[in-house]
Structures are given as C-alpha cells and as structure tokens.
Tab-separated table of C-alpha atoms and ligand atoms in Angstrom:
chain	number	residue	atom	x	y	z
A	27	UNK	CA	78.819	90.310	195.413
A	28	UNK	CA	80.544	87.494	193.639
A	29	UNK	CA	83.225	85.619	194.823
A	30	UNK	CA	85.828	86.941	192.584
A	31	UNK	CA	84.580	90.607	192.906
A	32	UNK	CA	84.849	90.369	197.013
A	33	UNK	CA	88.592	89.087	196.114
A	34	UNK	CA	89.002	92.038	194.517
A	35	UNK	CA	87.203	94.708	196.506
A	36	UNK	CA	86.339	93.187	200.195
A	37	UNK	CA	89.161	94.288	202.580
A	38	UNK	CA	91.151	96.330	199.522
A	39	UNK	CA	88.977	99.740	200.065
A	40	UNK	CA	90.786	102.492	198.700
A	41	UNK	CA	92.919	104.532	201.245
A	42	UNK	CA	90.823	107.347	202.313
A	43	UNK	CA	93.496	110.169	203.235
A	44	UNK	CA	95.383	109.551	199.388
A	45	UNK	CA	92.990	108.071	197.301
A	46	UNK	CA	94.958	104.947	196.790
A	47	UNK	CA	93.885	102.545	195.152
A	48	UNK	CA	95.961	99.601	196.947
A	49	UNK	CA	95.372	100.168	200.775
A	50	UNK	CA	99.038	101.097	201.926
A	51	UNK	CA	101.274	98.091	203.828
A	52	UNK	CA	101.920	99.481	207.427
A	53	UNK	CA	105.115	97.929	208.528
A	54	UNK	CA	104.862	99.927	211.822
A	55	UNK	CA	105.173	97.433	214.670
A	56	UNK	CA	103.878	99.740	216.625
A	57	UNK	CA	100.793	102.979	217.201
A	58	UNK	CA	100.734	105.589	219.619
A	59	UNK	CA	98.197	105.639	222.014
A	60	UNK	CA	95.329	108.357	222.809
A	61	UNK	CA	96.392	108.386	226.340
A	62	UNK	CA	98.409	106.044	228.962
A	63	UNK	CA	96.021	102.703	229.283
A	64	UNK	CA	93.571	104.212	226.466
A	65	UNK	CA	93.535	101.867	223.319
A	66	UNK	CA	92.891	103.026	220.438
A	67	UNK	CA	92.337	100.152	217.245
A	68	UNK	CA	95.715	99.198	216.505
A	69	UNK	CA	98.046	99.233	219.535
A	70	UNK	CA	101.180	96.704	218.914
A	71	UNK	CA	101.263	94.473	215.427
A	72	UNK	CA	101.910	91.239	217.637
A	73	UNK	CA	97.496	92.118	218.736
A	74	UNK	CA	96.754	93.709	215.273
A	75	UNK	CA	98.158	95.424	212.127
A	76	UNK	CA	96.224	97.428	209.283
A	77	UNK	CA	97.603	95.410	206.818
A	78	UNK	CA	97.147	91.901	208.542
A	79	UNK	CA	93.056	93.446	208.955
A	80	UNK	CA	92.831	94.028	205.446
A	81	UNK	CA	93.707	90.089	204.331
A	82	UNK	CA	91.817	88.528	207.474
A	83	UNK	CA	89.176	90.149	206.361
A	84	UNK	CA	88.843	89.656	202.487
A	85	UNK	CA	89.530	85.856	203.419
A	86	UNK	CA	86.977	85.677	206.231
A	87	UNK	CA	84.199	86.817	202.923
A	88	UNK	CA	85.767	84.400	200.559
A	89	UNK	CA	85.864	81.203	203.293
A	90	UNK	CA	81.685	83.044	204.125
A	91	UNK	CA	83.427	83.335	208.050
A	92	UNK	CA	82.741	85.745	210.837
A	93	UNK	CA	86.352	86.438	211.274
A	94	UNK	CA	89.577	85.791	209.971
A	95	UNK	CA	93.144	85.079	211.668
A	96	UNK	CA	96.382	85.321	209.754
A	97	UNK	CA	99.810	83.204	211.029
A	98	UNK	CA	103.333	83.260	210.392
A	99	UNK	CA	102.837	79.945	208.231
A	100	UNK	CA	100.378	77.123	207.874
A	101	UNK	CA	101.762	75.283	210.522
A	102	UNK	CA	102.218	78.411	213.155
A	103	UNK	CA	97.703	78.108	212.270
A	104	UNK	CA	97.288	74.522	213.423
A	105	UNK	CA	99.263	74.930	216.422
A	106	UNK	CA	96.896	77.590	217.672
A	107	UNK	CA	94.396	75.392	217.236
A	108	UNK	CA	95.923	72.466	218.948
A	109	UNK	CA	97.315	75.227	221.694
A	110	UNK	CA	93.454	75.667	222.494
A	111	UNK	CA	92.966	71.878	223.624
A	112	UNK	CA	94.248	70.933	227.048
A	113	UNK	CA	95.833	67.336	228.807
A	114	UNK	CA	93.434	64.770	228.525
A	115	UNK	CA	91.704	66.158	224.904
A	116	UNK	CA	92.124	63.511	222.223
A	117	UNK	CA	92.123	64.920	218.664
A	118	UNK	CA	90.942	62.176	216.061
A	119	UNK	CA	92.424	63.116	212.705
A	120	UNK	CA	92.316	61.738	208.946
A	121	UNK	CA	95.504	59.466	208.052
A	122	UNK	CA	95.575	61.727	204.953
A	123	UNK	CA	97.880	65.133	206.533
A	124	UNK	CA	100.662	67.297	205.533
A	125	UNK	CA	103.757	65.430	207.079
A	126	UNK	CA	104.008	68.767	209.178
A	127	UNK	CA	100.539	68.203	210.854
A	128	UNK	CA	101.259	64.804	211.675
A	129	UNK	CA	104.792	65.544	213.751
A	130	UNK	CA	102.995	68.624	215.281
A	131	UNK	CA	100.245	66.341	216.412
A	132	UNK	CA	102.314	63.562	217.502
A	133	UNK	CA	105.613	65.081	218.516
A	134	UNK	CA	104.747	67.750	219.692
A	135	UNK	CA	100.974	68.286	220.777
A	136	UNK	CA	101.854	64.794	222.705
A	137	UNK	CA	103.947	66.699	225.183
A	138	UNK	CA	101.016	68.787	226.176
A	139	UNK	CA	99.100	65.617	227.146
A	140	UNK	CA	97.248	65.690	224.301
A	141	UNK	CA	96.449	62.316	221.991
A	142	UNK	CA	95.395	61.861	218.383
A	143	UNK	CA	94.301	59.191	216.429
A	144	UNK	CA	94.565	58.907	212.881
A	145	UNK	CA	91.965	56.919	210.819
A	146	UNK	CA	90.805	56.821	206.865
A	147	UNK	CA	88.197	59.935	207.366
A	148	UNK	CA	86.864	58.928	203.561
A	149	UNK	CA	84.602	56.691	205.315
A	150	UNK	CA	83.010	58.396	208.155
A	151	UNK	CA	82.059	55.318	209.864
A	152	UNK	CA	85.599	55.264	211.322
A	153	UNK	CA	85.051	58.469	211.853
A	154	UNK	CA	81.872	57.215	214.349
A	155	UNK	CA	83.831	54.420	215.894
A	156	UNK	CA	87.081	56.689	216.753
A	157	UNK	CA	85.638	59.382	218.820
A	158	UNK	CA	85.948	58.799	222.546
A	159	UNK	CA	84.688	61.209	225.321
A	160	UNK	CA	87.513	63.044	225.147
A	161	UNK	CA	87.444	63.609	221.813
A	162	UNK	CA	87.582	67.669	221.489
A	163	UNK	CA	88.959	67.952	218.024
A	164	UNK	CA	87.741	66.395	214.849
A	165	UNK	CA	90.981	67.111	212.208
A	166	UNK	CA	90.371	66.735	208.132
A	167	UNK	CA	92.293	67.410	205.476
A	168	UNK	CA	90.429	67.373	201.791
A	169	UNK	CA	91.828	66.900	199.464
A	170	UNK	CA	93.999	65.096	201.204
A	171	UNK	CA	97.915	65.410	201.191
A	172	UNK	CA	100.078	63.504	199.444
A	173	UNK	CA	97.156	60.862	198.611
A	174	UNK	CA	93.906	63.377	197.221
A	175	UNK	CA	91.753	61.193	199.532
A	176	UNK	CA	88.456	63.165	200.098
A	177	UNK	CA	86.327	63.496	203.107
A	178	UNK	CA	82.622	64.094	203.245
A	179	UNK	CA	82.903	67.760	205.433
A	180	UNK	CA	79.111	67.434	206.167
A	181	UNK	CA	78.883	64.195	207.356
A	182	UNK	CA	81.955	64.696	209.677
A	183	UNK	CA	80.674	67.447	210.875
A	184	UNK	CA	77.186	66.124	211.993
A	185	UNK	CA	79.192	63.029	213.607
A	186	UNK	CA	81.906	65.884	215.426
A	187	UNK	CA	79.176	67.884	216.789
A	188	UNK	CA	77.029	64.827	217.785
A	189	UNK	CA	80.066	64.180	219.684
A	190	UNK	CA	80.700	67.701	221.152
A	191	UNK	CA	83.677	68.113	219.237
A	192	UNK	CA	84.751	70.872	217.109
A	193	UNK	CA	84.918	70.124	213.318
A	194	UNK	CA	88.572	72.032	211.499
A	195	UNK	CA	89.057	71.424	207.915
A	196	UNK	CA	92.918	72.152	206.475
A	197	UNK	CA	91.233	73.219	203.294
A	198	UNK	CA	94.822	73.944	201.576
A	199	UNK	CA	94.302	71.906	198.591
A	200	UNK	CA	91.329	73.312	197.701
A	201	UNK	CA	91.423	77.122	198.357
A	202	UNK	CA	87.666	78.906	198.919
A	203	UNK	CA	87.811	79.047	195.320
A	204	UNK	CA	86.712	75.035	195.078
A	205	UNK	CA	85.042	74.506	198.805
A	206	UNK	CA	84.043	76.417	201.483
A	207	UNK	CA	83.922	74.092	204.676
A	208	UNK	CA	81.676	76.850	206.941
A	209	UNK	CA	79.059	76.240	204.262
A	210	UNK	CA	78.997	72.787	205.161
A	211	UNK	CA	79.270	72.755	208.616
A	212	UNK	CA	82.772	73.076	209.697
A	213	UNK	CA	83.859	75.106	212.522
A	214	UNK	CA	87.492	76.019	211.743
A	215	UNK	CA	88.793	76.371	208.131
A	216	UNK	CA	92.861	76.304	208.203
A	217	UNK	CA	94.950	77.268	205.136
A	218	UNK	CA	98.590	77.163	204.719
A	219	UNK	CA	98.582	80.875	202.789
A	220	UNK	CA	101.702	79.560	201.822
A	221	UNK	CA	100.346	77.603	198.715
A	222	UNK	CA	97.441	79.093	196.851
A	223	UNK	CA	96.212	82.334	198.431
A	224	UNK	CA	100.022	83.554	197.960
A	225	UNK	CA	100.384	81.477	194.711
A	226	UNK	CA	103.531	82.686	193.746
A	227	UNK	CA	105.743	80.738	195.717
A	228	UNK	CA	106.970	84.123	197.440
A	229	UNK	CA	105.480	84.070	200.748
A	230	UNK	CA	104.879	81.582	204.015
A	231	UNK	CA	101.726	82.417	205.738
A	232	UNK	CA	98.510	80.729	207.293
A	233	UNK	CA	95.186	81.225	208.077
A	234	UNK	CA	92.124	80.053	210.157
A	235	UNK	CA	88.601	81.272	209.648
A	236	UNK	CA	85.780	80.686	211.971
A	237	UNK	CA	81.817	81.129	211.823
A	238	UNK	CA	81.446	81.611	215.859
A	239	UNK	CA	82.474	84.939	217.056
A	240	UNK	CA	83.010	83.191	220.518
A	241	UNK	CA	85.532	80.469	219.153
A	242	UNK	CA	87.056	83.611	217.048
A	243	UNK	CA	87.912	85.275	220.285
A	244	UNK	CA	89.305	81.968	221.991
A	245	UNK	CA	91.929	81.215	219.304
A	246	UNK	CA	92.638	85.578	218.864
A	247	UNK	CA	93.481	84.929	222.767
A	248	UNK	CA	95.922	81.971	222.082
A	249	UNK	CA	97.477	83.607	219.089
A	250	UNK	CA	98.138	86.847	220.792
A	251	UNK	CA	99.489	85.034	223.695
A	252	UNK	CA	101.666	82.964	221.692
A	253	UNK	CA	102.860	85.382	219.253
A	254	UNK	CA	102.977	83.306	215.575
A	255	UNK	CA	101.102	85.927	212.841
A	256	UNK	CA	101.490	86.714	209.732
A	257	UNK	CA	104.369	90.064	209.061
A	258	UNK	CA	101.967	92.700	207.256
A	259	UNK	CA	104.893	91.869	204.026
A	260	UNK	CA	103.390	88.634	203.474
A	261	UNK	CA	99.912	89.951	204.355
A	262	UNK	CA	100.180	92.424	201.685
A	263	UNK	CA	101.335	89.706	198.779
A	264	UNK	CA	98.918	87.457	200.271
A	265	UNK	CA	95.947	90.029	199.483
A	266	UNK	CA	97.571	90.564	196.261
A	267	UNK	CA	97.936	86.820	195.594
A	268	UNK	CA	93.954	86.355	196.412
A	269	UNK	CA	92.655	89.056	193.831
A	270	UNK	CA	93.374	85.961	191.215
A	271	UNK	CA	92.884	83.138	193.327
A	272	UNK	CA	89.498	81.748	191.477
A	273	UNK	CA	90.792	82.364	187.973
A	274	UNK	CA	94.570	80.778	189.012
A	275	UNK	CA	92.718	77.896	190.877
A	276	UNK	CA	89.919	77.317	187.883
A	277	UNK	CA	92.715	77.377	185.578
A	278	UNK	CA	95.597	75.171	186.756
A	279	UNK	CA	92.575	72.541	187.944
A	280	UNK	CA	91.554	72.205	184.346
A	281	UNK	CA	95.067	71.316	183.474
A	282	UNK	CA	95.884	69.033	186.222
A	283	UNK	CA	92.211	67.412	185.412
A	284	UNK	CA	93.476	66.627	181.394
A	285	UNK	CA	97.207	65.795	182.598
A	286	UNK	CA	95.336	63.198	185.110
A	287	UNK	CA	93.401	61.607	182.001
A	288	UNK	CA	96.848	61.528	180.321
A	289	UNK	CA	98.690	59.773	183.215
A	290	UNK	CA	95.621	57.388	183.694
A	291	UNK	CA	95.828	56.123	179.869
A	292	UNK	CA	100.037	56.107	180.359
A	293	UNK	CA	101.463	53.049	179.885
A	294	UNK	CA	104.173	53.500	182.831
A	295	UNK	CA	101.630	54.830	185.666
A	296	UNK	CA	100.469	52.382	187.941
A	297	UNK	CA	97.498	54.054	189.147
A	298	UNK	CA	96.584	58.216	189.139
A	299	UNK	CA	95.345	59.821	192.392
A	300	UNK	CA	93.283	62.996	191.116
A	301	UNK	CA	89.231	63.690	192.298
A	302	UNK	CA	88.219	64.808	189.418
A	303	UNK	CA	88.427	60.882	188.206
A	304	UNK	CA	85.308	59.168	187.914
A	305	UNK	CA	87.686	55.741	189.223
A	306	UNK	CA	88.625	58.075	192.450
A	307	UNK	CA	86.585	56.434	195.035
A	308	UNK	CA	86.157	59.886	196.551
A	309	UNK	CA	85.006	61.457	193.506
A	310	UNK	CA	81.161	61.768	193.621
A	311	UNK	CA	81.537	63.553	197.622
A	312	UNK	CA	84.375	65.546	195.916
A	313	UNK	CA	81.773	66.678	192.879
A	314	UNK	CA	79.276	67.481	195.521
A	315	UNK	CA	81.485	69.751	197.519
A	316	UNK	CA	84.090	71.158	195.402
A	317	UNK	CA	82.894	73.741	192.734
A	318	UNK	CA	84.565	74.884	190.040
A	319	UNK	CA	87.076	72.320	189.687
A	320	UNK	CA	88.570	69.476	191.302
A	321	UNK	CA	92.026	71.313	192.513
A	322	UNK	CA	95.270	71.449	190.877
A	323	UNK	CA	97.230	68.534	193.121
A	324	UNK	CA	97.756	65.210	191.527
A	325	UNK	CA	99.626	62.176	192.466
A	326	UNK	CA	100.472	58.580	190.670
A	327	UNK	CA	102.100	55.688	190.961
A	328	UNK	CA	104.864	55.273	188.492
A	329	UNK	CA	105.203	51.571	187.239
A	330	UNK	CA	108.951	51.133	188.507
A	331	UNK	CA	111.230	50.748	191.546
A	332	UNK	CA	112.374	53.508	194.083
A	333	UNK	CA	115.349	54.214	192.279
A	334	UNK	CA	113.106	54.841	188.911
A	335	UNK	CA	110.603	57.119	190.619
A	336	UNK	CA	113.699	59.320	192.390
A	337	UNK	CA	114.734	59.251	188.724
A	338	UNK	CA	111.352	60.594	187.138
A	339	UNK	CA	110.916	63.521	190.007
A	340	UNK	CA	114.623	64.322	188.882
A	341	UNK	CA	114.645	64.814	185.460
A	342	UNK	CA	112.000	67.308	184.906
A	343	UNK	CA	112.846	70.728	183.950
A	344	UNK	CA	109.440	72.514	184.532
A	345	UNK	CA	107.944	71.238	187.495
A	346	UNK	CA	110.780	71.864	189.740
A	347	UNK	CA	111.506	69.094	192.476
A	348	UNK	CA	110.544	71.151	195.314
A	349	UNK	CA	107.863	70.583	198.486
A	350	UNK	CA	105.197	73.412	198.837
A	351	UNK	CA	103.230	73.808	196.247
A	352	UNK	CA	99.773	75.799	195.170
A	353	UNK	CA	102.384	78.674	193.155
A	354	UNK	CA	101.646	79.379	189.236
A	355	UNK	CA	105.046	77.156	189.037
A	356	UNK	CA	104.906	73.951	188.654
A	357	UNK	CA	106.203	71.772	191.100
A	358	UNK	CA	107.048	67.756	191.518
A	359	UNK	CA	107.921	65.645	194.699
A	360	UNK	CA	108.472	62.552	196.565
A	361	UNK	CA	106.149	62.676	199.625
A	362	UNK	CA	107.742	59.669	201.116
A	363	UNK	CA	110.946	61.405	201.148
A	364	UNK	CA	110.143	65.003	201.328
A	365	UNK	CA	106.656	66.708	202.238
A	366	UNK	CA	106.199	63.175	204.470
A	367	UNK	CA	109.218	62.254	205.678
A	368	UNK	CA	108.681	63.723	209.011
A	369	UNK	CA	105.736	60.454	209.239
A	370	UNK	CA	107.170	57.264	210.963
A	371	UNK	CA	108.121	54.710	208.265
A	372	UNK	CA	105.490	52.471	209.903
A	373	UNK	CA	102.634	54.876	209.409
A	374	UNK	CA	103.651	55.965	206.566
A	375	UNK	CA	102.875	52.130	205.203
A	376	UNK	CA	100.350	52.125	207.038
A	377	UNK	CA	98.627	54.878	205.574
A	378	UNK	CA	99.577	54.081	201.755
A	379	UNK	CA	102.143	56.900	201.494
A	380	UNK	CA	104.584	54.625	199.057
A	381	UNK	CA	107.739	55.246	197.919
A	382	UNK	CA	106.295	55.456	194.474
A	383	UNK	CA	103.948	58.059	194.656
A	384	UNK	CA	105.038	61.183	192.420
A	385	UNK	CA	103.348	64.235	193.752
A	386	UNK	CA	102.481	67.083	191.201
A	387	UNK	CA	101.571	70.680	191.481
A	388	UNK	CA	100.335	71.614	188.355
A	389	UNK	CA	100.846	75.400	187.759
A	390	UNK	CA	99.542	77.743	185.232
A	391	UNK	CA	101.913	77.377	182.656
A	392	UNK	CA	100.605	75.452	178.803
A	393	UNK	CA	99.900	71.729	179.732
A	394	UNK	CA	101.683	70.800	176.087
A	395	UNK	CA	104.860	72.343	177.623
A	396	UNK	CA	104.297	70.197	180.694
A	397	UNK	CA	102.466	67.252	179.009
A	398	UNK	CA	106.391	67.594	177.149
A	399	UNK	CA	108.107	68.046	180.246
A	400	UNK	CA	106.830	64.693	181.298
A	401	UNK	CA	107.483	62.662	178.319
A	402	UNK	CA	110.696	63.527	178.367
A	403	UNK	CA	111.075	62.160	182.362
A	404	UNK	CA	108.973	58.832	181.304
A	405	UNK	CA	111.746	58.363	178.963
A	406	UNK	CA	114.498	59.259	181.431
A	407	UNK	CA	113.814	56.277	183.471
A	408	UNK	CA	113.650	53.386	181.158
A	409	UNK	CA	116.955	54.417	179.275
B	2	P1T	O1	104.249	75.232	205.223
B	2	P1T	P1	103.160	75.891	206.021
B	2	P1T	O2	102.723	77.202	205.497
B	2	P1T	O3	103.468	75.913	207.493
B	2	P1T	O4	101.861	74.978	205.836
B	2	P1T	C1	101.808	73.671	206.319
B	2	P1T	C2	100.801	72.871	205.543
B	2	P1T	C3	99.561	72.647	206.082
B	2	P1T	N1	98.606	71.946	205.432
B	2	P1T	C4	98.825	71.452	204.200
B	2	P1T	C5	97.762	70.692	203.502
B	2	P1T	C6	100.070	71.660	203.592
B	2	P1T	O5	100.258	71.153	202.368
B	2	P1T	C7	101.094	72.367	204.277
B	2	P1T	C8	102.451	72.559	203.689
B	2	P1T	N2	102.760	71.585	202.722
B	2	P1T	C9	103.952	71.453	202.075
B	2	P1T	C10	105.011	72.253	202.281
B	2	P1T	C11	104.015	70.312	201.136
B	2	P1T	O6	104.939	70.218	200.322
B	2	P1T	O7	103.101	69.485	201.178
C-alpha cells in the first residue's frame, strides 16, 4: 500500500465488536487480568495501551520500522535513548539540535557519566575524525534546527556502524512524509510528535522507531522502567493528525519553498536558510534523500541589528511568535532567544546560531496572506 493509504488504514482497523470506523480511545489505565500472575495483552497503560498500539504502529509502517514507541514528548524520546548508554559512552552529535537536545545531552546526560561532542555532521569527515572508542551513539538532526543544515544519513551511518555505534536520526523536520532514515541505514528514527505528526499545535508527544526487534526491546525496557509515554489522548489526535500528514507536509513545503525564493530576492534578508535552494550547500544530499519536498522550516538572516530582528518576529500577525512548530499555523521565532536559548552563548556562536536568524514555520494557510503578513513586518522595522 501507499504511503498515504497506510496513514489512513495501517493501525486505524475498524473496531470489531461496533463496527467503528475510528478504533475507540481507551483511557483505562488499567485491564483486568485472566488470573493472578497471568498476563493477558494489555495489563497497566504505563507497559501498553490500545490506543498508544494503534499510533506506534501506523508510524512504525510510515518510518518502514519493525516497531514503534510513543513518549510523553519529543524530549521524554531522546532521553530513552540516552538512558540506554552507560558512564564512559561518548555520544558524538551534529552542532545543528533542538536547544532541548543539547541541555539534555550536556546538562543532563553529563551527570550519568556520559560525554558528547558536537561537530558540523554536513561534512561527514568530522564525522570520521570525532568518533573515539567509546563512541556508542552517533546523534543527527536533518534538517537541522534552527539552521536547515543537512546531513548525509547514509554516509553517517556506514561511518557509525564502522565504528560500532548506533546511528539515531531526530527526523522532526522532515516527517516520514519527506525521509525515511531506516531506508537509509539508520538505526533509531526520533520524532517530536509534537510538531508534524500532531500538526495542529494541540498535542506534545514523541516517538522512536527502530528496524531491530532486539534494540526495540532494549529501549521498550528503559521506557517502561522509566515511565515517560505518550497518554492514549494525545495518541488518539496524533493518529488523527497522521491520516494528513503527506498532503499537510507536501503542501506547506511548497509554500515555504516559493516564500524562500521570495526572501532570497528580498532586499532586507541577508542570506535564506531553506534546502530546497540550489545556493544551500546541503541541497543536492537533501534532493537525494528527501522526497516530496524539501520541508516546511525556513530560516534567514534579516539585514539589521538585534533590536530590528526582535522587531520583525514581533510584528507579524499570522505567523504567531511562538517556539514549536510543524502545526497548519504558522509560526515565527528567535532561536537565539527562544527554541536555543537553553545553548551556552559560546556555542551558540560557535555553531552560527545568530541573533539574527528569524525562524519560520510555514503552515498551510495562502502564501499571499503570508507573503502579506511579511511585507507588512519588513516595513515595521525600517519605520
Ligand atoms: O518539544 P518536544 O516534543 O519534547 O520535542 C523536542 C524536539 C526535538 N527535536 C526537534 C528537532 C525539535 O524541534 C523539538 C522541539 N522543538 C521546539 C519546541 C522548537 O521550537 O524548536
């Protein structure tokens, strides 16, 4: 079956005892048993819930997985993850991460004796020269967040498992609807559910999707243990949510690809962050492993000072100055004050995440209404 037909139909059967044709939500936390120490499927929702099954496993067929695992957010996903490593591991990870990743790596992964190392993934010879031995964790995000950076999934994963590391892609930006890491050789897919598998802006959820039954079973150990999944509510809008995720995602990346012409030509942008540009250094690895579109996330430079840029993320009425994003509203942000603020100042120089860069999440509503929307901001900061 097709992609958007398995959204539709793979883990949405229709409910055998009513004939409904939206499985029902089971909000039970808990099942009675056939008999004292006899378990029958479902025993206690922290281990396993109808509804939570149902979303796993539509996402496991859209992400081509063996198994699906569904978290209380995007971030309550990568901690499993990281919760798998022990003292001594080293995780090497692109400098290109949610702000969230980076203080859960470095702030708090640290305390378990674990160290990371960030490098520029985009060329995977640092890739090569920043494994060491202990290297158990290879961590990419692509597109990148805030800077759209792209990383070649198969070459890291050849270099990872040359290495005996595990290969996990945060594949947020992009959504199985544009890339499908497995395919290419990674290990662990992560999504923050949050953005566009919800894509309503009405849920906080995450996700990780393996092709290795035995890995499967090693993080379902951790995240029973530890107790972060996903409530079946947010399960239930999530499965909703996917049943459009290709025709959301196909759509609001064609409109993000014309507004990133329009910014590119724009006499007050500096420079426009955005694959689907042939100047993106990224973009020929992004047109060989994103389908369908080159995602819906665009930042740029704004030709101006701080104080002009807090300005332009201000005076839109649209895109709504908010962090998340991924939602069939559009959003705007400052990552250097908002979705990265939780980086070090030094890194987040380091790493090119300037006080100038405008972060957009372009939604699904007509791009003249938000091409307008942005005029009227360009003219907001030069008056
Ligand atoms: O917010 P949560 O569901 O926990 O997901 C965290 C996360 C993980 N990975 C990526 C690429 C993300 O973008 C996020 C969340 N990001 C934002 C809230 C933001 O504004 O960038």
């Amino acid at each position: 079956m097709h992609f958007r037909t398995r959204a539709i139909h793979v883990g949405n059967e229709h409910c055998p005892q009513t004939g409904a044709v939206v499985p029902p939500l089971y909000l039970a936390s808990t099942f009675v048993q056939p008999g004292a120490g006899e378990w029958g499927e479902f025993d206690y929702s922290r281990s396993g819930n109808p509804t939570r099954k149902a979303f796993e496993t539509t996402l496991a067929s859209l992400e081509g997985g063996c198994g699906a695992l569904a978290f209380a957010s995007g971030m309550a996903a990568t901690h499993c993850v990281t919760a798998m490593l022990r003292a001594g591991d080293h995780i090497v990870a692109g400098s290109d991460i949610y702000g969230g990743t980076y203080r859960l790596f470095h702030k708090v992964a640290n305390r378990a004796g674990i160290t990371v190392s960030l490098v520029d993934t985009t060329n995977p010879a640092n890739l090569e020269q920043a494994i060491t031995p202990a290297t158990k964790l290879v961590w990419i995000e692509t597109p990148g967040n805030p800077r759209l950076s792209i990383t070649d999934i198969a070459a890291s994963a050849e270099i990872a498992h040359r290495h005996g590391a595990l290969l996990g892609v945060d594949s947020t930006f992009a959504s199985p609807a544009l890339t499908r890491p497995l395919e290419l050789g990674a290990d662990i897919v992560m999504h923050s559910a949050t953005k566009y598998l919800g894509g309503h802006s009405d849920l906080l959820g995450g996700a990780l999707v393996v092709r290795d039954q035995k890995l499967r079973d090693e993080l379902y150990f951790v995240q029973n243990a530890t107790g972060g999944v996903m409530g079946p509510w947010e399960c239930f809008l999530a499965s909703r949510g996917m049943k459009t995720l290709e025709l959301r995602v196909r759509e609001q990346s064609k409109t993000a690809h014309r507004l990133a012409e329009w910014l590119a030509a724009h006499p007050q942008v500096n420079r426009v962050l955005y694959p689907g540009l042939q100047a993106h250094p990224g973009h020929a690895v992004a047109c060989r492993q994103m389908d369908g579109g080159f995602g819906a996330m665009l930042t740029f430079e704004l030709r101006g000072d701080f104080q002009q840029t807090k300005k332009f993320v201000q005076s839109t009425k649209l895109f709504g100055l908010a962090v998340s994003l991924g939602a069939v509203e559009s959003l705007i942000e400052q990552p250097a004050s908002m979705s990265h603020a939780s980086y070090d100042a030094a890194d987040r120089a380091k790493h090119g995440i300037s006080d100038g860069l405008i972060r957009l999440s372009v939604g699904l509503e007509a791009i003249e209404d938000l091409q307008d929307d942005l005029v009227e901001a360009f003219a907001k900061v030069t008056e």
